[in-house]
GROMACS .gro file of C-alpha atoms in nm:
model
  368
    1MET     CA    1  -2.310  -0.645  -1.707
    2SER     CA    2  -2.340  -0.749  -2.067
    3TYR     CA    3  -2.371  -1.114  -2.191
    4GLN     CA    4  -2.017  -1.102  -2.349
    5ASP     CA    5  -1.882  -0.966  -2.011
    6LEU     CA    6  -2.021  -1.263  -1.833
    7ILE     CA    7  -1.828  -1.498  -2.063
    8THR     CA    8  -1.505  -1.306  -2.089
    9CYS     CA    9  -1.208  -1.384  -1.874
   10PRO     CA   10  -1.100  -1.055  -1.687
   11ILE     CA   11  -0.742  -1.184  -1.711
   12CYS     CA   12  -0.694  -1.289  -2.077
   13LEU     CA   13  -0.998  -1.104  -2.189
   14GLU     CA   14  -1.104  -1.395  -2.421
   15ASN     CA   15  -1.390  -1.620  -2.371
   16TYR     CA   16  -1.359  -1.865  -2.106
   17THR     CA   17  -1.181  -2.191  -2.112
   18LYS     CA   18  -1.233  -2.432  -1.817
   19PRO     CA   19  -1.389  -2.141  -1.617
   20ARG     CA   20  -1.314  -2.191  -1.229
   21TYR     CA   21  -1.469  -1.961  -0.978
   22LEU     CA   22  -1.308  -1.847  -0.627
   23PRO     CA   23  -1.509  -1.817  -0.310
   24CYS     CA   24  -1.588  -1.452  -0.383
   25LEU     CA   25  -1.754  -1.580  -0.713
   26HIS     CA   26  -1.505  -1.424  -0.948
   27THR     CA   27  -1.438  -1.657  -1.235
   28TYR     CA   28  -1.110  -1.710  -1.433
   29CYS     CA   29  -0.995  -1.949  -1.696
   30GLU     CA   30  -0.801  -2.246  -1.540
   31GLU     CA   31  -0.486  -2.172  -1.724
   32CYS     CA   32  -0.509  -1.795  -1.640
   33LEU     CA   33  -0.562  -1.871  -1.266
   34THR     CA   34  -0.266  -2.109  -1.288
   35ASP     CA   35  -0.045  -1.842  -1.417
   36TYR     CA   36  -0.180  -1.592  -1.165
   37ILE     CA   37  -0.122  -1.828  -0.874
   38SER     CA   38   0.240  -1.885  -0.990
   39THR     CA   39   0.325  -1.521  -0.958
   40ALA     CA   40   0.088  -1.401  -0.687
   41TYR     CA   41   0.127  -1.691  -0.433
   42ASN     CA   42   0.226  -1.574  -0.107
   43LYS     CA   43   0.405  -1.832   0.130
   44GLU     CA   44   0.364  -1.631   0.437
   45GLU     CA   45  -0.018  -1.608   0.389
   46ASN     CA   46  -0.030  -1.940   0.243
   47GLY     CA   47  -0.261  -1.821  -0.047
   48PHE     CA   48  -0.314  -1.548  -0.291
   49SER     CA   49  -0.555  -1.248  -0.335
   50CYS     CA   50  -0.840  -1.245  -0.608
   51PRO     CA   51  -0.712  -1.043  -0.899
   52THR     CA   52  -1.039  -0.849  -0.905
   53CYS     CA   53  -1.147  -0.778  -0.540
   54ARG     CA   54  -0.836  -0.880  -0.346
   55MET     CA   55  -1.017  -1.114  -0.123
   56PRO     CA   56  -0.764  -1.360   0.018
   57ASN     CA   57  -0.791  -1.728  -0.079
   58LYS     CA   58  -0.620  -1.999   0.143
   59VAL     CA   59  -0.459  -2.256  -0.080
   60GLU     CA   60  -0.144  -2.472  -0.053
   61VAL     CA   61   0.130  -2.478  -0.318
   62SER     CA   62   0.443  -2.676  -0.254
   63GLU     CA   63   0.671  -2.930  -0.421
   64ASN     CA   64   0.383  -3.177  -0.426
   65ILE     CA   65   0.102  -2.937  -0.526
   66SER     CA   66   0.182  -2.720  -0.836
   67PRO     CA   67  -0.012  -2.404  -0.922
   68LYS     CA   68  -0.207  -2.601  -1.175
   69MET     CA   69  -0.329  -2.839  -0.918
   70ALA     CA   70  -0.418  -2.561  -0.688
   71ALA     CA   71  -0.607  -2.390  -0.972
   72ALA     CA   72  -0.777  -2.725  -1.070
   73GLY     CA   73  -0.899  -2.756  -0.703
   74PHE     CA   74  -1.141  -2.463  -0.739
   75PRO     CA   75  -1.492  -2.569  -0.878
   76ILE     CA   76  -1.602  -2.534  -1.234
   77ASN     CA   77  -1.836  -2.242  -1.309
   78HIS     CA   78  -2.123  -2.454  -1.477
   79MET     CA   79  -2.328  -2.140  -1.505
   80ILE     CA   80  -2.044  -1.984  -1.740
   81MET     CA   81  -2.018  -2.320  -1.914
   82THR     CA   82  -2.385  -2.315  -1.973
   83LEU     CA   83  -2.372  -1.962  -2.110
   84LEU     CA   84  -2.089  -2.062  -2.354
   85ASP     CA   85  -2.289  -2.382  -2.462
   86GLN     CA   86  -2.597  -2.170  -2.526
   87ARG     CA   87  -2.404  -1.924  -2.739
   88ASP     CA   88  -2.262  -2.213  -2.942
   89ILE     CA   89  -2.598  -2.358  -2.973
   90GLU     CA   90  -2.754  -2.046  -3.090
   91ASN     CA   91  -2.468  -2.005  -3.343
   92LYS     CA   92  -2.485  -2.367  -3.459
   93ASP     CA   93  -2.144  -2.428  -3.342
   94VAL     CA   94  -2.177  -2.715  -3.110
   95SER     CA   95  -1.936  -3.010  -3.113
   96CYS     CA   96  -2.022  -3.362  -3.076
   97ASN     CA   97  -1.953  -3.462  -2.724
   98PRO     CA   98  -1.849  -3.844  -2.776
   99CYS     CA   99  -1.607  -3.719  -3.063
  100SER     CA  100  -1.474  -3.459  -2.848
  101LYS     CA  101  -1.375  -3.708  -2.596
  102ARG     CA  102  -1.181  -3.916  -2.850
  103GLY     CA  103  -1.004  -3.591  -2.970
  104ARG     CA  104  -1.204  -3.547  -3.274
  105LYS     CA  105  -1.421  -3.233  -3.366
  106GLU     CA  106  -1.735  -3.303  -3.531
  107PRO     CA  107  -2.027  -3.066  -3.557
  108GLY     CA  108  -2.322  -3.156  -3.352
  109LYS     CA  109  -2.639  -3.241  -3.535
  110PHE     CA  110  -2.864  -3.404  -3.255
  111TRP     CA  111  -2.930  -3.347  -2.891
  112CYS     CA  112  -2.990  -3.617  -2.644
  113TYR     CA  113  -3.208  -3.488  -2.357
  114SER     CA  114  -3.113  -3.793  -2.154
  115CYS     CA  115  -2.753  -3.760  -2.180
  116SER     CA  116  -2.756  -3.389  -2.198
  117ALA     CA  117  -2.492  -3.397  -2.491
  118ALA     CA  118  -2.474  -3.311  -2.857
  119LEU     CA  119  -2.425  -3.582  -3.107
  120CYS     CA  120  -2.290  -3.580  -3.455
  121GLU     CA  121  -2.480  -3.763  -3.733
  122ALA     CA  122  -2.276  -4.079  -3.689
  123CYS     CA  123  -2.291  -4.086  -3.315
  124GLY     CA  124  -2.670  -3.996  -3.342
  125GLU     CA  125  -2.736  -4.310  -3.546
  126PHE     CA  126  -2.520  -4.524  -3.324
  127HIS     CA  127  -2.705  -4.387  -3.017
  128THR     CA  128  -3.047  -4.470  -3.140
  129SER     CA  129  -2.926  -4.824  -3.241
  130LEU     CA  130  -2.834  -4.932  -2.906
  131PRO     CA  131  -3.127  -5.112  -2.725
  132ILE     CA  132  -3.002  -4.982  -2.382
  133LEU     CA  133  -3.046  -4.625  -2.491
  134ALA     CA  134  -3.373  -4.674  -2.682
  135ASP     CA  135  -3.573  -4.481  -2.436
  136HIS     CA  136  -3.348  -4.160  -2.491
  137ARG     CA  137  -3.519  -3.872  -2.624
  138ILE     CA  138  -3.328  -3.737  -2.934
  139ALA     CA  139  -3.406  -3.431  -3.152
  140PRO     CA  140  -3.221  -3.244  -3.408
  141LEU     CA  141  -3.058  -2.932  -3.269
  142GLU     CA  142  -3.182  -2.707  -3.559
  143ASP     CA  143  -3.535  -2.811  -3.449
  144SER     CA  144  -3.510  -2.754  -3.095
  145SER     CA  145  -3.655  -2.421  -2.963
  146ASP     CA  146  -3.549  -2.429  -2.595
  147VAL     CA  147  -3.187  -2.353  -2.631
  148PRO     CA  148  -3.127  -2.249  -2.258
  149VAL     CA  149  -3.257  -2.581  -2.142
  150LEU     CA  150  -3.027  -2.775  -2.369
  151ALA     CA  151  -2.720  -2.565  -2.255
  152SER     CA  152  -2.808  -2.591  -1.890
  153THR     CA  153  -2.870  -2.974  -1.878
  154ALA     CA  154  -2.542  -3.036  -2.026
  155HIS     CA  155  -2.379  -2.933  -1.706
  156ASP     CA  156  -2.595  -3.089  -1.472
  157VAL     CA  157  -2.340  -3.341  -1.365
  158CYS     CA  158  -2.164  -3.432  -1.032
  159GLU     CA  159  -1.834  -3.267  -0.967
  160ILE     CA  160  -1.735  -3.543  -0.721
  161HIS     CA  161  -1.839  -3.865  -0.917
  162ALA     CA  162  -1.739  -3.798  -1.276
  163GLY     CA  163  -2.024  -3.896  -1.531
  164LYS     CA  164  -2.295  -3.911  -1.279
  165LYS     CA  165  -2.602  -3.696  -1.334
  166LEU     CA  166  -2.730  -3.459  -1.059
  167GLU     CA  167  -3.066  -3.633  -0.969
  168MET     CA  168  -3.126  -3.549  -0.602
  169PHE     CA  169  -3.124  -3.246  -0.372
  170CYS     CA  170  -3.028  -3.236   0.002
  171GLN     CA  171  -3.221  -2.973   0.163
  172ASP     CA  172  -3.006  -3.022   0.470
  173HIS     CA  173  -2.703  -2.896   0.287
  174ASP     CA  174  -2.877  -2.701   0.007
  175VAL     CA  175  -2.682  -2.892  -0.242
  176ALA     CA  176  -2.758  -3.096  -0.568
  177CYS     CA  177  -2.615  -3.433  -0.567
  178CYS     CA  178  -2.590  -3.759  -0.767
  179ALA     CA  179  -2.717  -4.094  -0.655
  180THR     CA  180  -2.371  -4.195  -0.537
  181CYS     CA  181  -2.362  -3.868  -0.332
  182THR     CA  182  -2.677  -3.964  -0.177
  183MET     CA  183  -2.575  -4.306  -0.060
  184VAL     CA  184  -2.226  -4.202   0.048
  185ASN     CA  185  -2.216  -3.834   0.167
  186HIS     CA  186  -2.591  -3.767   0.259
  187ARG     CA  187  -2.713  -4.110   0.365
  188LYS     CA  188  -2.776  -3.959   0.735
  189CYS     CA  189  -2.936  -3.639   0.599
  190GLU     CA  190  -3.310  -3.622   0.689
  191THR     CA  191  -3.434  -3.454   0.384
  192VAL     CA  192  -3.323  -3.568   0.038
  193ILE     CA  193  -3.560  -3.523  -0.245
  194THR     CA  194  -3.539  -3.568  -0.616
  195LEU     CA  195  -3.410  -3.267  -0.808
  196PHE     CA  196  -3.722  -3.251  -1.010
  197ASP     CA  197  -3.919  -3.191  -0.686
  198ALA     CA  198  -3.670  -2.942  -0.556
  199ALA     CA  199  -3.670  -2.741  -0.878
  200LYS     CA  200  -4.067  -2.748  -0.872
  201SER     CA  201  -4.056  -2.622  -0.515
  202PHE     CA  202  -3.811  -2.373  -0.610
  203LYS     CA  203  -4.011  -2.241  -0.905
  204GLU     CA  204  -4.319  -2.205  -0.677
  205THR     CA  205  -4.121  -1.958  -0.459
  206SER     CA  206  -3.831  -1.849  -0.679
  207ALA     CA  207  -4.017  -1.550  -0.811
  208ASN     CA  208  -4.048  -1.398  -0.475
  209THR     CA  209  -3.723  -1.525  -0.356
  210THR     CA  210  -3.528  -1.404  -0.645
  211GLU     CA  211  -3.703  -1.053  -0.641
  212SER     CA  212  -3.631  -1.050  -0.271
  213VAL     CA  213  -3.262  -1.145  -0.282
  214VAL     CA  214  -3.231  -0.892  -0.587
  215LYS     CA  215  -3.375  -0.613  -0.384
  216GLU     CA  216  -3.151  -0.703  -0.094
  217ILE     CA  217  -2.857  -0.689  -0.309
  218GLN     CA  218  -2.958  -0.373  -0.462
  219SER     CA  219  -3.006  -0.215  -0.118
  220LEU     CA  220  -2.655  -0.339  -0.010
  221ILE     CA  221  -2.512  -0.198  -0.327
  222GLU     CA  222  -2.676   0.147  -0.249
  223GLN     CA  223  -2.542   0.127   0.107
  224PHE     CA  224  -2.202   0.053  -0.025
  225ASP     CA  225  -2.233   0.344  -0.276
  226VAL     CA  226  -2.318   0.550   0.034
  227LYS     CA  227  -2.011   0.429   0.221
  228ILE     CA  228  -1.781   0.455  -0.081
  229ALA     CA  229  -1.902   0.814  -0.115
  230ASP     CA  230  -1.836   0.871   0.257
  231CYS     CA  231  -1.489   0.733   0.221
  232THR     CA  232  -1.428   0.978  -0.061
  233LYS     CA  233  -1.533   1.266   0.158
  234GLU     CA  234  -1.330   1.123   0.449
  235TYR     CA  235  -1.036   1.121   0.198
  236GLU     CA  236  -1.092   1.470   0.092
  237THR     CA  237  -1.143   1.584   0.461
  238LEU     CA  238  -0.823   1.413   0.553
  239GLU     CA  239  -0.634   1.560   0.273
  240SER     CA  240  -0.760   1.913   0.379
  241ALA     CA  241  -0.687   1.846   0.748
  242THR     CA  242  -0.347   1.728   0.653
  243GLU     CA  243  -0.269   2.025   0.442
  244SER     CA  244  -0.384   2.260   0.708
  245ARG     CA  245  -0.171   2.075   0.981
  246THR     CA  246   0.130   2.098   0.736
  247GLU     CA  247   0.090   2.470   0.699
  248GLU     CA  248   0.058   2.492   1.090
  249ILE     CA  249   0.383   2.300   1.127
  250GLN     CA  250   0.552   2.500   0.855
  251GLU     CA  251   0.443   2.821   1.025
  252PHE     CA  252   0.550   2.712   1.363
  253SER     CA  253   0.893   2.600   1.203
  254ASP     CA  254   0.933   2.919   1.024
  255LYS     CA  255   0.868   3.090   1.359
  256ILE     CA  256   1.135   2.886   1.554
  257ILE     CA  257   1.393   2.934   1.267
  258ASN     CA  258   1.314   3.308   1.251
  259HIS     CA  259   1.353   3.344   1.626
  260ALA     CA  260   1.667   3.141   1.619
  261ASP     CA  261   1.777   3.359   1.341
  262LYS     CA  262   1.712   3.669   1.541
  263LEU     CA  263   1.882   3.525   1.849
  264LYS     CA  264   2.189   3.430   1.634
  265SER     CA  265   2.197   3.783   1.490
  266ASP     CA  266   2.175   3.965   1.837
  267PHE     CA  267   2.440   3.739   1.973
  268ASP     CA  268   2.662   3.810   1.664
  269LEU     CA  269   2.603   4.179   1.725
  270LYS     CA  270   2.683   4.116   2.107
  271LEU     CA  271   3.001   3.925   1.997
  272ALA     CA  272   3.094   4.193   1.751
  273GLU     CA  273   3.072   4.467   2.032
  274ALA     CA  274   3.276   4.266   2.260
  275LYS     CA  275   3.540   4.217   1.996
  276SER     CA  276   3.541   4.589   1.922
  277LYS     CA  277   3.565   4.680   2.295
  278LYS     CA  278   3.855   4.428   2.345
  279MET     CA  279   4.032   4.551   2.032
  280MET     CA  280   3.985   4.914   2.163
  281GLU     CA  281   4.141   4.806   2.496
  282ILE     CA  282   4.436   4.647   2.329
  283GLN     CA  283   4.497   4.931   2.098
  284ASN     CA  284   4.483   5.189   2.379
  285ARG     CA  285   4.734   4.971   2.591
  286LYS     CA  286   4.965   4.953   2.295
  287LYS     CA  287   4.944   5.321   2.247
  288GLU     CA  288   4.994   5.366   2.616
  289LEU     CA  289   5.299   5.134   2.625
  290SER     CA  290   5.440   5.304   2.313
  291ASN     CA  291   5.407   5.646   2.453
  292MET     CA  292   5.593   5.523   2.768
  293GLN     CA  293   5.853   5.370   2.557
  294ASN     CA  294   5.913   5.693   2.382
  295MET     CA  295   5.920   5.891   2.695
  296LEU     CA  296   6.197   5.658   2.846
  297SER     CA  297   6.378   5.683   2.522
  298ASN     CA  298   6.392   6.062   2.552
  299CYS     CA  299   6.494   6.031   2.897
  300GLU     CA  300   6.781   5.801   2.799
  301GLY     CA  301   6.877   6.073   2.533
  302ILE     CA  302   6.868   6.349   2.775
  303LEU     CA  303   7.073   6.167   3.033
  304ASN     CA  304   7.339   6.102   2.768
  305ALA     CA  305   7.349   6.464   2.669
  306VAL     CA  306   7.355   6.583   3.023
  307ASP     CA  307   7.646   6.351   3.122
  308GLU     CA  308   7.844   6.473   2.818
  309LYS     CA  309   7.758   6.851   2.781
  310CYS     CA  310   7.595   6.971   3.095
  311SER     CA  311   7.736   7.082   3.430
  312LYS     CA  312   7.696   6.908   3.748
  313ILE     CA  313   7.448   7.148   3.882
  314GLN     CA  314   7.210   7.097   3.572
  315MET     CA  315   7.235   6.719   3.623
  316LEU     CA  316   7.117   6.762   3.989
  317THR     CA  317   6.820   6.946   3.858
  318ILE     CA  318   6.728   6.698   3.574
  319ILE     CA  319   6.811   6.364   3.734
  320PRO     CA  320   6.557   6.358   4.007
  321ASN     CA  321   6.282   6.426   3.740
  322LEU     CA  322   6.413   6.134   3.529
  323ILE     CA  323   6.422   5.903   3.813
  324LYS     CA  324   6.071   5.973   3.905
  325LEU     CA  325   5.967   5.928   3.555
  326ARG     CA  326   6.154   5.594   3.540
  327ASP     CA  327   5.987   5.471   3.875
  328GLU     CA  328   5.655   5.582   3.736
  329SER     CA  329   5.719   5.396   3.422
  330SER     CA  330   5.817   5.091   3.602
  331ALA     CA  331   5.530   5.092   3.833
  332LYS     CA  332   5.300   5.131   3.548
  333LEU     CA  333   5.465   4.832   3.361
  334GLU     CA  334   5.431   4.618   3.658
  335GLU     CA  335   5.062   4.714   3.699
  336ILE     CA  336   4.998   4.630   3.311
  337LYS     CA  337   5.185   4.295   3.370
  338GLN     CA  338   4.948   4.225   3.667
  339ASN     CA  339   4.635   4.309   3.467
  340PRO     CA  340   4.669   4.167   3.113
  341ILE     CA  341   4.395   4.212   2.880
  342THR     CA  342   4.206   3.878   2.807
  343GLN     CA  343   4.227   3.768   2.445
  344ASN     CA  344   3.952   3.504   2.449
  345ILE     CA  345   3.573   3.544   2.458
  346GLU     CA  346   3.364   3.255   2.580
  347VAL     CA  347   3.016   3.182   2.456
  348VAL     CA  348   2.784   3.016   2.724
  349ILE     CA  349   2.461   2.889   2.556
  350ASP     CA  350   2.149   2.934   2.749
  351GLN     CA  351   2.056   2.592   2.907
  352ARG     CA  352   1.688   2.630   2.745
  353ILE     CA  353   1.845   2.647   2.417
  354GLU     CA  354   2.060   2.353   2.498
  355ASP     CA  355   1.745   2.159   2.584
  356CYS     CA  356   1.566   2.269   2.268
  357ALA     CA  357   1.851   2.112   2.061
  358LYS     CA  358   1.793   1.770   2.231
  359VAL     CA  359   1.412   1.777   2.160
  360GLU     CA  360   1.341   1.464   1.933
  361SER     CA  361   0.988   1.581   1.806
  362LEU     CA  362   0.772   1.895   1.755
  363GLY     CA  363   0.486   1.734   1.937
  364LYS     CA  364   0.247   1.445   1.912
  365LEU     CA  365   0.014   1.325   1.654
  366ILE     CA  366  -0.346   1.251   1.778
  367GLU     CA  367  -0.575   1.077   1.537
  368ASN     CA  368  -0.953   1.111   1.614
   0.00000   0.00000   0.00000
């Protein structure tokens, strides 16, 4: 990460203004964080997720607590403030602290090591003229070679008690504190030493400690890289497996559909055959009835002709045959009436097919 990245807000992409950091250590401008909380706040979860890493942050926003108040509740990132001041000092773009508090912007010309503040020419002269500030070490900013020290000491102030410098260090809580904190919040702590002694002790071990922590972090980063790579492989494996399962399901679905189409085709053929058979029976019966009707009409014509033009002897010869044909026709007609041809064809679906239509799923999904 470059120096510019460290002092650039990831939301507005400008240099930080009042940088405040979340528990995950991601930092944002107070105004940017306010706007983000306004839109991203989740009432059900009573908080919001970090814009960068999505880590949840519990914070209350209500009628009495505005998003701006919620954003201001997160601590100032003094390290970022130090880097910003360090850049300004190096660029000779430092404003006078006392004038800034009065709403004025005057360039800083001096640096008070005791107050950790930049002073303009007028404030510098006034500073040295006061007896109470006579022991303060003041030097021109342009003559100062220790820029990091100047920048860092400017923010060594207590966040709880405004204006109080951090002078003590509580080893029980691993926190720097001002004199008021020592008396109020850490009076029961067993090990409270001066910040100078704590810094001296830290310097004696910081090389090894810093190196050790850096190595541990690098090791963790490498392990996370491995796990991220594993996730990528797992994703690809899952994609491949899902594609294979989809093809299997499609293949089975096609098999069912093709089989159903075949069953329907076979059934349509049977239905057509049954219909053809019935149609043939009806056609044959109609033909039979028509022939019998023609025969009886012929008998009727013969009887009328015999009665008018033939002798009695001829009538005695023909009439018995006609009566026989009449009786046979009557018997045949009665037989037909008793055995009508059914005009309906019913379809009874196989119970197994009926059961298939009630199935709600192709099967079960087993995740392993």
